[in-house]
Amino acid sequence: VPVIGGKDLDLHVLYVEVTKRGGFNKVVADKKWREVSSVFKFSPTTTSASYALRKHYFTLLHHFEQVYFFKHEVPMFDKSPGSCFQAEGKIDAKFDCGYFVSLKMGSEILNGVLYHPNQQAQPSSSKFGAQSCNAIVPYYSPPLNNSGRRNRRRRRNGDPNRPKPNRSGYNFFFAEKHSMLKSIHPHREREFTKMIGESWNNLSPEEKMVYQEYGVKDKERYQRQLKEYKESIMTTSSCY
């Protein structure tokens, strides 16, 4: 059961409050998540409660809503024999709040970010609690043009130990939204950039700050690793 503000989330209450307002898509369109959040009477110190409710509802209750509330005849899971698959995962890099990971599924390689909050960190060190980092964000690299291929060749020919550049809060939002849109509209990928940009503009400042915090953490990771990288180069040079 998800935990928000130190308390277990009542999924039944969440389902009732969302469906009586017309369902997930209607609540998103009407921007009613803060209204739904007020029903739970979270502590004033709880940050991004409306965003957390939206995320948990989509992950845990959206399929249930489509089948039982709207009576859509859509199977929740593919039970065909060919639905089983094997996957291999690995950690590509580490930073303060988690890992950059990759997952190989058949011939397809997926990249993402696995977050795990540092439980030893003081609450005052960040405006957001550990829960705001507790997420898995898939990341799909955009198709490379000729310039992108040249840049990649340069990186391959350069030092492989050089840390990966940091990503902004919008980059993290783009990755998460792209994954969701791909599952809902697999044949409209050319429209994703515009759709994601519009979704970002419709976020409240509170919701944007969640992703911007991810960007801050990743920038801190990059700066720390870059400093260590430069120091290692200087140390190596001084040995000759």
mmCIF file of C-alpha atoms in Angstrom:
data_model
loop_
_atom_site.group_PDB
_atom_site.id
_atom_site.type_symbol
_atom_site.label_atom_id
_atom_site.label_comp_id
_atom_site.label_asym_id
_atom_site.label_seq_id
_atom_site.Cartn_x
_atom_site.Cartn_y
_atom_site.Cartn_z
ATOM 1 C CA VAL A 1 0.000 0.000 0.000
ATOM 2 C CA PRO A 2 1.459 3.423 -0.925
ATOM 3 C CA VAL A 3 2.386 5.786 1.911
ATOM 4 C CA ILE A 4 1.813 9.546 1.691
ATOM 5 C CA GLY A 5 2.657 11.899 4.528
ATOM 6 C CA GLY A 6 3.572 8.981 6.780
ATOM 7 C CA LYS A 7 0.147 7.301 6.442
ATOM 8 C CA ASP A 8 -1.104 4.391 4.350
ATOM 9 C CA LEU A 9 -3.135 5.593 1.383
ATOM 10 C CA ASP A 10 -6.764 4.400 1.404
ATOM 11 C CA LEU A 11 -7.113 3.225 -2.198
ATOM 12 C CA HIS A 12 -10.873 2.696 -1.867
ATOM 13 C CA VAL A 13 -11.428 6.315 -0.861
ATOM 14 C CA LEU A 14 -9.152 7.451 -3.686
ATOM 15 C CA TYR A 15 -11.114 5.377 -6.220
ATOM 16 C CA VAL A 16 -14.462 6.707 -4.990
ATOM 17 C CA GLU A 17 -13.330 10.351 -5.007
ATOM 18 C CA VAL A 18 -11.899 10.125 -8.531
ATOM 19 C CA THR A 19 -14.756 8.175 -10.135
ATOM 20 C CA LYS A 20 -17.461 10.400 -8.654
ATOM 21 C CA ARG A 21 -15.705 13.291 -10.419
ATOM 22 C CA GLY A 22 -15.856 11.460 -13.748
ATOM 23 C CA GLY A 23 -12.753 9.280 -13.669
ATOM 24 C CA PHE A 24 -9.011 9.770 -14.074
ATOM 25 C CA ASN A 25 -9.019 11.587 -17.418
ATOM 26 C CA LYS A 26 -11.787 13.944 -16.295
ATOM 27 C CA VAL A 27 -9.998 14.803 -13.050
ATOM 28 C CA VAL A 28 -6.797 15.510 -14.994
ATOM 29 C CA ALA A 29 -8.615 17.674 -17.551
ATOM 30 C CA ASP A 30 -10.489 19.644 -14.869
ATOM 31 C CA LYS A 31 -7.386 19.923 -12.641
ATOM 32 C CA LYS A 32 -9.231 18.477 -9.641
ATOM 33 C CA TRP A 33 -6.335 16.593 -8.015
ATOM 34 C CA ARG A 34 -5.902 19.207 -5.286
ATOM 35 C CA GLU A 35 -9.607 18.896 -4.556
ATOM 36 C CA VAL A 36 -9.230 15.109 -4.283
ATOM 37 C CA SER A 37 -6.158 15.574 -2.089
ATOM 38 C CA SER A 38 -8.090 17.773 0.359
ATOM 39 C CA VAL A 39 -10.376 14.828 1.194
ATOM 40 C CA PHE A 40 -7.465 12.946 2.780
ATOM 41 C CA LYS A 41 -6.538 15.821 5.138
ATOM 42 C CA PHE A 42 -2.800 15.331 4.723
ATOM 43 C CA SER A 43 -0.419 17.128 7.067
ATOM 44 C CA PRO A 44 0.494 20.676 5.923
ATOM 45 C CA THR A 45 4.119 19.509 5.707
ATOM 46 C CA THR A 46 3.245 16.855 3.096
ATOM 47 C CA THR A 47 4.660 17.951 -0.259
ATOM 48 C CA SER A 48 3.263 17.125 -3.704
ATOM 49 C CA ALA A 49 0.348 15.084 -2.321
ATOM 50 C CA SER A 50 -1.829 15.750 -5.369
ATOM 51 C CA TYR A 51 0.931 14.576 -7.694
ATOM 52 C CA ALA A 52 1.472 11.423 -5.620
ATOM 53 C CA LEU A 53 -2.266 10.640 -5.681
ATOM 54 C CA ARG A 54 -2.361 11.038 -9.443
ATOM 55 C CA LYS A 55 0.657 8.755 -9.899
ATOM 56 C CA HIS A 56 -0.650 6.018 -7.583
ATOM 57 C CA TYR A 57 -4.137 6.137 -9.101
ATOM 58 C CA PHE A 58 -2.817 5.747 -12.629
ATOM 59 C CA THR A 59 -0.498 2.905 -11.602
ATOM 60 C CA LEU A 60 -2.861 0.954 -9.335
ATOM 61 C CA LEU A 61 -6.470 1.872 -10.162
ATOM 62 C CA HIS A 62 -6.718 3.161 -13.717
ATOM 63 C CA HIS A 63 -7.193 -0.277 -15.336
ATOM 64 C CA PHE A 64 -9.762 -1.168 -12.682
ATOM 65 C CA GLU A 65 -11.632 2.066 -13.442
ATOM 66 C CA GLN A 66 -11.685 1.383 -17.178
ATOM 67 C CA VAL A 67 -13.068 -2.141 -16.762
ATOM 68 C CA TYR A 68 -15.488 -1.805 -13.835
ATOM 69 C CA PHE A 69 -16.508 1.857 -13.827
ATOM 70 C CA PHE A 70 -16.644 2.602 -17.554
ATOM 71 C CA LYS A 71 -17.390 -1.043 -18.521
ATOM 72 C CA HIS A 72 -14.787 -1.037 -21.271
ATOM 73 C CA GLU A 73 -14.230 -4.532 -22.611
ATOM 74 C CA VAL A 74 -10.459 -4.305 -22.474
ATOM 75 C CA PRO A 75 -8.405 -7.129 -20.918
ATOM 76 C CA MET A 76 -6.201 -5.871 -18.128
ATOM 77 C CA PHE A 77 -3.435 -8.316 -18.983
ATOM 78 C CA ASP A 78 -2.405 -10.288 -22.033
ATOM 79 C CA LYS A 79 -2.764 -13.923 -21.019
ATOM 80 C CA SER A 80 -1.539 -15.375 -24.295
ATOM 81 C CA PRO A 81 1.309 -17.926 -24.074
ATOM 82 C CA GLY A 82 3.623 -15.554 -25.900
ATOM 83 C CA SER A 83 3.293 -12.835 -23.258
ATOM 84 C CA CYS A 84 6.151 -14.234 -21.146
ATOM 85 C CA PHE A 85 9.609 -12.838 -21.730
ATOM 86 C CA GLN A 86 13.083 -12.728 -20.257
ATOM 87 C CA ALA A 87 14.968 -9.542 -19.489
ATOM 88 C CA GLU A 88 18.478 -8.660 -18.381
ATOM 89 C CA GLY A 89 19.253 -5.508 -16.407
ATOM 90 C CA LYS A 90 22.410 -3.718 -15.346
ATOM 91 C CA ILE A 91 23.475 -0.573 -13.491
ATOM 92 C CA ASP A 92 25.270 1.897 -15.765
ATOM 93 C CA ALA A 93 26.098 4.613 -13.225
ATOM 94 C CA LYS A 94 25.325 5.736 -9.681
ATOM 95 C CA PHE A 95 24.388 9.120 -8.217
ATOM 96 C CA ASP A 96 23.168 10.474 -4.864
ATOM 97 C CA CYS A 97 19.534 9.443 -5.199
ATOM 98 C CA GLY A 98 19.801 6.235 -7.208
ATOM 99 C CA TYR A 99 21.153 4.649 -10.370
ATOM 100 C CA PHE A 100 21.119 4.961 -14.144
ATOM 101 C CA VAL A 101 20.062 1.531 -15.385
ATOM 102 C CA SER A 102 19.458 -0.306 -18.648
ATOM 103 C CA LEU A 103 17.191 -3.268 -19.373
ATOM 104 C CA LYS A 104 17.531 -5.603 -22.358
ATOM 105 C CA MET A 105 14.248 -7.170 -23.517
ATOM 106 C CA GLY A 106 14.919 -9.323 -26.553
ATOM 107 C CA SER A 107 16.557 -7.055 -29.109
ATOM 108 C CA GLU A 108 15.305 -3.859 -27.440
ATOM 109 C CA ILE A 109 17.349 -1.969 -24.835
ATOM 110 C CA LEU A 110 15.499 0.372 -22.457
ATOM 111 C CA ASN A 111 17.238 3.020 -20.373
ATOM 112 C CA GLY A 112 15.942 4.512 -17.144
ATOM 113 C CA VAL A 113 16.601 5.987 -13.725
ATOM 114 C CA LEU A 114 16.030 3.995 -10.532
ATOM 115 C CA TYR A 115 15.544 6.215 -7.473
ATOM 116 C CA HIS A 116 16.123 5.193 -3.883
ATOM 117 C CA PRO A 117 16.108 7.959 -1.221
ATOM 118 C CA ASN A 118 19.065 8.379 1.111
ATOM 119 C CA GLN A 119 17.464 7.626 4.467
ATOM 120 C CA GLN A 120 20.374 9.204 6.348
ATOM 121 C CA ALA A 121 19.854 12.618 4.795
ATOM 122 C CA GLN A 122 18.502 15.359 7.049
ATOM 123 C CA PRO A 123 15.007 16.639 6.155
ATOM 124 C CA SER A 124 16.351 20.190 5.992
ATOM 125 C CA SER A 125 18.785 19.281 3.227
ATOM 126 C CA SER A 126 15.972 19.377 0.694
ATOM 127 C CA LYS A 127 12.601 21.012 0.391
ATOM 128 C CA PHE A 128 11.204 17.603 -0.460
ATOM 129 C CA GLY A 129 11.167 14.437 1.600
ATOM 130 C CA ALA A 130 12.638 11.122 0.584
ATOM 131 C CA GLN A 131 9.322 10.010 -0.854
ATOM 132 C CA SER A 132 9.597 12.485 -3.723
ATOM 133 C CA CYS A 133 12.630 10.589 -5.009
ATOM 134 C CA ASN A 134 11.038 7.178 -4.656
ATOM 135 C CA ALA A 135 10.218 6.491 -8.286
ATOM 136 C CA ILE A 136 11.331 4.672 -11.412
ATOM 137 C CA VAL A 137 11.442 6.904 -14.453
ATOM 138 C CA PRO A 138 11.840 5.199 -17.847
ATOM 139 C CA TYR A 139 13.929 7.119 -20.373
ATOM 140 C CA TYR A 140 13.762 6.698 -24.136
ATOM 141 C CA SER A 141 16.497 8.361 -26.151
ATOM 142 C CA PRO A 142 15.131 10.405 -29.085
ATOM 143 C CA PRO A 143 16.103 9.310 -32.622
ATOM 144 C CA LEU A 144 19.542 10.568 -33.565
ATOM 145 C CA ASN A 145 20.051 12.838 -36.549
ATOM 146 C CA ASN A 146 23.389 13.046 -38.330
ATOM 147 C CA SER A 147 24.700 15.576 -35.824
ATOM 148 C CA GLY A 148 23.668 13.323 -32.942
ATOM 149 C CA ARG A 149 25.510 10.373 -34.488
ATOM 150 C CA ARG A 150 28.669 12.467 -34.871
ATOM 151 C CA ASN A 151 28.432 13.569 -31.232
ATOM 152 C CA ARG A 152 27.995 9.972 -30.110
ATOM 153 C CA ARG A 153 31.048 8.897 -32.122
ATOM 154 C CA ARG A 154 33.049 11.660 -30.440
ATOM 155 C CA ARG A 155 31.954 10.468 -27.009
ATOM 156 C CA ARG A 156 32.849 6.881 -27.855
ATOM 157 C CA ASN A 157 36.283 7.984 -29.027
ATOM 158 C CA GLY A 158 36.745 10.095 -25.884
ATOM 159 C CA ASP A 159 37.331 9.044 -22.283
ATOM 160 C CA PRO A 160 34.690 6.464 -21.279
ATOM 161 C CA ASN A 161 35.278 7.378 -17.620
ATOM 162 C CA ARG A 162 34.007 10.914 -18.101
ATOM 163 C CA PRO A 163 30.694 11.278 -16.173
ATOM 164 C CA LYS A 164 27.411 11.486 -18.063
ATOM 165 C CA PRO A 165 26.010 15.052 -18.310
ATOM 166 C CA ASN A 166 23.175 15.924 -15.966
ATOM 167 C CA ARG A 167 19.544 16.169 -17.064
ATOM 168 C CA SER A 168 17.050 18.892 -16.213
ATOM 169 C CA GLY A 169 13.737 18.476 -14.432
ATOM 170 C CA TYR A 170 11.952 18.706 -17.776
ATOM 171 C CA ASN A 171 14.114 15.884 -19.136
ATOM 172 C CA PHE A 172 12.908 13.622 -16.329
ATOM 173 C CA PHE A 173 9.285 14.666 -16.912
ATOM 174 C CA PHE A 174 9.677 14.054 -20.647
ATOM 175 C CA ALA A 175 11.008 10.528 -20.036
ATOM 176 C CA GLU A 176 8.171 9.605 -17.675
ATOM 177 C CA LYS A 177 5.449 11.098 -19.885
ATOM 178 C CA HIS A 178 6.899 9.542 -23.038
ATOM 179 C CA SER A 179 6.694 6.087 -21.475
ATOM 180 C CA MET A 180 3.058 6.608 -20.479
ATOM 181 C CA LEU A 181 2.044 8.000 -23.884
ATOM 182 C CA LYS A 182 3.770 5.163 -25.700
ATOM 183 C CA SER A 183 1.633 2.627 -23.842
ATOM 184 C CA ILE A 184 -1.595 4.572 -24.488
ATOM 185 C CA HIS A 185 -0.977 5.926 -28.019
ATOM 186 C CA PRO A 186 1.656 3.661 -29.625
ATOM 187 C CA HIS A 187 0.935 4.969 -33.138
ATOM 188 C CA ARG A 188 1.112 8.702 -32.375
ATOM 189 C CA GLU A 189 4.781 8.967 -31.405
ATOM 190 C CA ARG A 190 5.404 11.916 -33.735
ATOM 191 C CA GLU A 191 2.991 13.970 -31.628
ATOM 192 C CA PHE A 192 4.561 13.103 -28.272
ATOM 193 C CA THR A 193 6.927 16.100 -28.087
ATOM 194 C CA LYS A 194 4.071 18.574 -28.533
ATOM 195 C CA MET A 195 1.786 16.654 -26.163
ATOM 196 C CA ILE A 196 4.470 16.459 -23.479
ATOM 197 C CA GLY A 197 5.264 20.162 -23.792
ATOM 198 C CA GLU A 198 1.589 21.021 -23.311
ATOM 199 C CA SER A 199 1.363 18.682 -20.311
ATOM 200 C CA TRP A 200 4.400 20.362 -18.740
ATOM 201 C CA ASN A 201 2.862 23.804 -19.179
ATOM 202 C CA ASN A 202 -0.322 22.580 -17.480
ATOM 203 C CA LEU A 203 1.490 21.361 -14.355
ATOM 204 C CA SER A 204 1.165 23.398 -11.189
ATOM 205 C CA PRO A 205 4.364 24.932 -9.710
ATOM 206 C CA GLU A 206 4.190 22.298 -6.970
ATOM 207 C CA GLU A 207 4.083 19.448 -9.496
ATOM 208 C CA LYS A 208 6.944 20.933 -11.537
ATOM 209 C CA MET A 209 9.107 21.219 -8.432
ATOM 210 C CA VAL A 210 9.044 17.423 -8.012
ATOM 211 C CA TYR A 211 10.831 16.977 -11.338
ATOM 212 C CA GLN A 212 13.057 20.005 -10.792
ATOM 213 C CA GLU A 213 14.254 18.370 -7.595
ATOM 214 C CA TYR A 214 15.263 15.322 -9.639
ATOM 215 C CA GLY A 215 17.236 17.675 -11.884
ATOM 216 C CA VAL A 216 18.961 19.303 -8.894
ATOM 217 C CA LYS A 217 19.976 15.889 -7.559
ATOM 218 C CA ASP A 218 21.337 14.836 -10.939
ATOM 219 C CA LYS A 219 23.264 18.101 -11.318
ATOM 220 C CA GLU A 220 24.852 17.551 -7.910
ATOM 221 C CA ARG A 221 25.782 14.033 -9.022
ATOM 222 C CA TYR A 222 27.349 15.319 -12.232
ATOM 223 C CA GLN A 223 29.323 18.101 -10.536
ATOM 224 C CA ARG A 224 30.659 15.704 -7.906
ATOM 225 C CA GLN A 225 31.641 13.057 -10.450
ATOM 226 C CA LEU A 226 33.175 15.670 -12.769
ATOM 227 C CA LYS A 227 35.313 16.999 -9.914
ATOM 228 C CA GLU A 228 36.477 13.476 -9.068
ATOM 229 C CA TYR A 229 37.153 12.824 -12.750
ATOM 230 C CA LYS A 230 39.316 15.956 -13.129
ATOM 231 C CA GLU A 231 41.199 15.158 -9.931
ATOM 232 C CA SER A 232 41.937 11.648 -11.186
ATOM 233 C CA ILE A 233 43.294 13.076 -14.460
ATOM 234 C CA MET A 234 45.566 15.477 -12.567
ATOM 235 C CA THR A 235 46.774 12.679 -10.304
ATOM 236 C CA THR A 236 47.533 10.456 -13.292
ATOM 237 C CA SER A 237 49.375 13.269 -15.095
ATOM 238 C CA SER A 238 51.542 14.026 -12.064
ATOM 239 C CA CYS A 239 52.788 10.439 -12.049
ATOM 240 C CA TYR A 240 54.562 10.867 -15.406
#
